[in-house]
Short mmCIF file of C-alpha atoms in Angstrom, two decimals:
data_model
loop_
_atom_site.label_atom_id
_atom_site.label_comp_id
_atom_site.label_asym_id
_atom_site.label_seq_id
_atom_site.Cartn_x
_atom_site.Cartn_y
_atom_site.Cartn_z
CA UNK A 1 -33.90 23.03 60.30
CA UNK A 2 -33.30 19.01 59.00
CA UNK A 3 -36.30 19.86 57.14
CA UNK A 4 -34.60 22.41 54.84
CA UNK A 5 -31.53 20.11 54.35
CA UNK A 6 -33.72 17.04 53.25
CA UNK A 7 -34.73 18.83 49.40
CA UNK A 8 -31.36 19.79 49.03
CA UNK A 9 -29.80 16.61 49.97
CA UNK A 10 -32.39 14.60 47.82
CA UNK A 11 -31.52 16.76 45.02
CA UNK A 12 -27.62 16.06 45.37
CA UNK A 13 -28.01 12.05 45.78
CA UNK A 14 -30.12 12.45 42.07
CA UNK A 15 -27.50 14.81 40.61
CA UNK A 16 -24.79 12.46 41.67
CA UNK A 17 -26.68 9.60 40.35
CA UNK A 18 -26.77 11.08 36.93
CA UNK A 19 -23.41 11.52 36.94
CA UNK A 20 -22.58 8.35 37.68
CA UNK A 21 -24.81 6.97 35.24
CA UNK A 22 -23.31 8.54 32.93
CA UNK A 23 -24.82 9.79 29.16
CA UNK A 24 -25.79 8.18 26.07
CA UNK A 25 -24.28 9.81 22.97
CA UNK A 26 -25.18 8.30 19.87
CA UNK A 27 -22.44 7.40 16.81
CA UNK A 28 -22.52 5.91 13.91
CA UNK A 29 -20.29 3.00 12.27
CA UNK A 30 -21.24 3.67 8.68
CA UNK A 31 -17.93 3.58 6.57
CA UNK A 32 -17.54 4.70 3.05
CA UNK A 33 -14.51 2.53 2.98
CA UNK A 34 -15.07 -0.70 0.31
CA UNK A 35 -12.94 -3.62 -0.94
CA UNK A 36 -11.95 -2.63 -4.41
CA UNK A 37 -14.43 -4.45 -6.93
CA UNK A 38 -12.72 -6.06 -10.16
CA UNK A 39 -15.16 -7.35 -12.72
CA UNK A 40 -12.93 -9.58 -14.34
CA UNK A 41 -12.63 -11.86 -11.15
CA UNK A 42 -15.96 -11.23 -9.98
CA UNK A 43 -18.37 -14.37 -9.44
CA UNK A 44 -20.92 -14.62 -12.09
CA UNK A 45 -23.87 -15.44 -9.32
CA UNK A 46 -26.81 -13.89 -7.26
CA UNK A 47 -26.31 -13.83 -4.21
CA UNK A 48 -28.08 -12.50 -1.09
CA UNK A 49 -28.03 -10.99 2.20
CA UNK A 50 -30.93 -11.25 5.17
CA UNK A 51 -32.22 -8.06 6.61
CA UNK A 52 -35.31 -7.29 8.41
CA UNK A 53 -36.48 -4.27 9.41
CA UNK A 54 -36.37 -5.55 12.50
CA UNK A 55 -32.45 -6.04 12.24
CA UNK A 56 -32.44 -2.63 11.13
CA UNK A 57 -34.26 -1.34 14.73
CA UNK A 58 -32.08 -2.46 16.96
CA UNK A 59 -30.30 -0.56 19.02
CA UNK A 60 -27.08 -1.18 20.65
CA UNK A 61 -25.55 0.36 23.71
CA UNK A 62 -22.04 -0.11 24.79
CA UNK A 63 -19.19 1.63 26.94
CA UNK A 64 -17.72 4.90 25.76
CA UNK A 65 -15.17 7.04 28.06
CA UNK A 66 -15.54 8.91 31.17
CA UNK A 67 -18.25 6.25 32.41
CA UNK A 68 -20.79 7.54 29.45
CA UNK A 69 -22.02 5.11 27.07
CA UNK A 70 -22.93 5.11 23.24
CA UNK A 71 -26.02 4.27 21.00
CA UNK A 72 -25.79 2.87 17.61
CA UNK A 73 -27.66 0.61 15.07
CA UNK A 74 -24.95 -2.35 13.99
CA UNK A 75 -27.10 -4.00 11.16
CA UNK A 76 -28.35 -0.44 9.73
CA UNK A 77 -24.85 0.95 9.86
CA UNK A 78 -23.40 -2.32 8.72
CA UNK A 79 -25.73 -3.12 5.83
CA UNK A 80 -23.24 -1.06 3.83
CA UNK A 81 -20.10 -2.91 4.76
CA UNK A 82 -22.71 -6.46 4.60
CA UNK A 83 -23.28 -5.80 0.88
CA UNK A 84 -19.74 -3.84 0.14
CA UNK A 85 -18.06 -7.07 0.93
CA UNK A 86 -20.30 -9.54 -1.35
CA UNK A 87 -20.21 -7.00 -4.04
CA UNK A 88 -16.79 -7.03 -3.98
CA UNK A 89 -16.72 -11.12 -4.92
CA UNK A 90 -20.27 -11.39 -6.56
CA UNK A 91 -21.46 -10.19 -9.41
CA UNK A 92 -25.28 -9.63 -8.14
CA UNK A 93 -26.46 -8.61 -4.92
CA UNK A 94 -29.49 -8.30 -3.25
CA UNK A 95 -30.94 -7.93 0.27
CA UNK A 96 -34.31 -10.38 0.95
CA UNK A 97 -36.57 -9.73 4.08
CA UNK A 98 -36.59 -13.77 5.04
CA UNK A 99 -33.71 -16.52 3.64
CA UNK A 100 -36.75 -19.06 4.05
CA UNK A 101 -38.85 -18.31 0.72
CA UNK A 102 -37.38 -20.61 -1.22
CA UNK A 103 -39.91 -19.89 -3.91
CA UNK A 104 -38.63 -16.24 -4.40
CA UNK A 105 -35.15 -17.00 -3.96
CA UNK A 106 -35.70 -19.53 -7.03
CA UNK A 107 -37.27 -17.11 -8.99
CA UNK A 108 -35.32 -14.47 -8.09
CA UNK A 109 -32.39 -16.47 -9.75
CA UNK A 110 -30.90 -16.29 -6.13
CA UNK A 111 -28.30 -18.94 -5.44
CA UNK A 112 -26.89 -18.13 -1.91
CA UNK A 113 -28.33 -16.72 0.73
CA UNK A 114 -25.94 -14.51 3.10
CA UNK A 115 -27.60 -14.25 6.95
CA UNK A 116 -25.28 -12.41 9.49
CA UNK A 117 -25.54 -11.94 13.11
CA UNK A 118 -23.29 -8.99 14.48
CA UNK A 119 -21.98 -8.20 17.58
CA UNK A 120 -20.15 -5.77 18.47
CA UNK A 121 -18.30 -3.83 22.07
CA UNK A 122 -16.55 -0.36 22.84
CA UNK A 123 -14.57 0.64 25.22
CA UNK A 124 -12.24 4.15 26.08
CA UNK A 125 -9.05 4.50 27.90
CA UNK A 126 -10.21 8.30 28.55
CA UNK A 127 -11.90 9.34 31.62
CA UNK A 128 -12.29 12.78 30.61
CA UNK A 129 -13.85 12.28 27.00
CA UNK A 130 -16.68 9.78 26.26
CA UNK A 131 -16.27 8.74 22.52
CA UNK A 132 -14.84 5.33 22.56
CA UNK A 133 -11.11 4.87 21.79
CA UNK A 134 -11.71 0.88 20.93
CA UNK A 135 -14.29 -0.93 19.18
CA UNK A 136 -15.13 -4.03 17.85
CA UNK A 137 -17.32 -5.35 15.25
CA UNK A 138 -18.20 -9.50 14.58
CA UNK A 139 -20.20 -10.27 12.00
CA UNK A 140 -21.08 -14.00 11.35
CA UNK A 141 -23.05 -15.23 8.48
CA UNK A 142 -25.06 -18.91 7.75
CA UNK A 143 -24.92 -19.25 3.90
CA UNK A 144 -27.80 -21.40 2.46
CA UNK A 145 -28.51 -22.09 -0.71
CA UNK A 146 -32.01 -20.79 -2.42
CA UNK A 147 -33.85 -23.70 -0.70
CA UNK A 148 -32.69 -23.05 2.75
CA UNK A 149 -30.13 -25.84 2.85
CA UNK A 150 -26.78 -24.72 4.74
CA UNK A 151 -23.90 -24.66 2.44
CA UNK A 152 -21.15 -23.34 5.20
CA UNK A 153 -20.54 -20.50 7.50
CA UNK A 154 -17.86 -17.11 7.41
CA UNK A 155 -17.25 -14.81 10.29
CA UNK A 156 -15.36 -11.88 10.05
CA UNK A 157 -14.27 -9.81 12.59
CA UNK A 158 -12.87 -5.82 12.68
CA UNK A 159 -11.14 -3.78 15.45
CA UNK A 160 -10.55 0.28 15.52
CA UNK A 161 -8.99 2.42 17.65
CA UNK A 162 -8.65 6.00 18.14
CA UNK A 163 -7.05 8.58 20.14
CA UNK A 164 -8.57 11.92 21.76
CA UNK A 165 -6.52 13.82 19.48
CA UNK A 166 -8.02 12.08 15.93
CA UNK A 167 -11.99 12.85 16.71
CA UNK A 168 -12.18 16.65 15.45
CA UNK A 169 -16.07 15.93 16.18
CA UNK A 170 -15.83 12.38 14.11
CA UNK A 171 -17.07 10.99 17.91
CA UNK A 172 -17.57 7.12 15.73
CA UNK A 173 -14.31 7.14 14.51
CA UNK A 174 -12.90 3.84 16.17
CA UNK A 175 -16.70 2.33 15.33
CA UNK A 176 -15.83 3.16 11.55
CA UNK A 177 -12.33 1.85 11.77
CA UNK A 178 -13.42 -1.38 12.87
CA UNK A 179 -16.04 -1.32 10.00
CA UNK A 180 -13.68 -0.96 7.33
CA UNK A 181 -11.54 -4.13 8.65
CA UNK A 182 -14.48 -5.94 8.98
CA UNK A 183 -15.55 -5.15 5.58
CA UNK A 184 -12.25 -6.16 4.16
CA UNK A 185 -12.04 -9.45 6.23
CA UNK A 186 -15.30 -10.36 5.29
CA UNK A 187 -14.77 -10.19 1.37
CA UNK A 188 -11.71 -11.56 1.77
CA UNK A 189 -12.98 -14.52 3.89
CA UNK A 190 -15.73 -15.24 1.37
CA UNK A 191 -13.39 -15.47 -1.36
CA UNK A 192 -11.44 -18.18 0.41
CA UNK A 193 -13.84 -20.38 0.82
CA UNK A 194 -14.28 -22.69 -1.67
CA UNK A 195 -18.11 -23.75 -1.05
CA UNK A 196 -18.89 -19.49 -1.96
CA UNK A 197 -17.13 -19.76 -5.79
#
């Protein structure tokens, strides 16, 4: 009789560990959103931004709601944002594989050299829903110049939220809120500083 119980019972203890471990539902942050480009105060250099495909790979996996979790890819979703927000100060942008080849960034007319490092969290207040009702994006960028000499460092930084009620099926809706701030912080930030004109 404990025989028939023990396939039974081993089946439970896996179905309950699923559901404790909860699912992976993947989003996206990708924002359509940009900081309003003027070319009369635009910067008359080249600038660029670092990307590997590498960068572009990586996957991320944070919290969601209901103890499920989500999948994204920050610097393939953010590349957007990354090049809204020099475009919106700059008036030439363009994304190199390495910030080192000082050679090509010569010749390329390059003059600064943009490479960020994002990271970024979720969270959810629901325990019934799993797309994340917070989330935060940090992007933080060493600018050289074309020979690989720092000039300074910006960071930028973007929170969203979102209620159960706002999704309609737009599950990366906080994610995309938090790009658009970002964005707009990091163009802004850029601007400020002096050592970027």
């Amino acid at each position: 009789m404990q025989s028939l119980f023990r396939p039974a019972s081993i089946a439970l203890s896996a179905l309950l560990l699923l559901l404790l471990g909860g699912c992976v539902h993947p989003i996206t942050m990708i924002t359509e959103t940009a900081p309003p480009r003027s070319q009369a105060y635009l910067v008359s250099k080249k600038v660029a931004y670092v990307m590997t495909d590498a960068d572009r790979d990586l996957e991320v996996i944070t919290p969601g709601g209901s103890g499920d979790r989500v999948s994204y890819y920050p610097y393939r979703d953010l590349e957007k944002s990354i090049r809204d927000a020099l475009r919106a100060v700059y008036r030439d942008v363009v994304v190199l594989r390495s910030a080192s080849d000082a050679k090509a960034n010569e010749a390329a007319g390059v003059s600064l050299v943009f490479s960020p490092r994002i990271k970024t969290d979720s969270s959810s207040s629901s325990w019934i829903s799993w797309p994340p009702t917070s989330f935060t994006a940090e992007v933080s960028c060493v600018v050289t110049d074309a020979a690989g000499t720092e000039v300074t460092r910006v960071r930028a930084a973007g929170n969203g939220t979102a209620e159960f009620g706002e999704f309609k099926g737009d599950f990366g809706l906080a994610a995309r809120r938090a790009a658009t701030r970002l964005t707009a912080q990091l163009s802004s930030e850029i601007r400020r500083n002096e050592k970027l004109r």
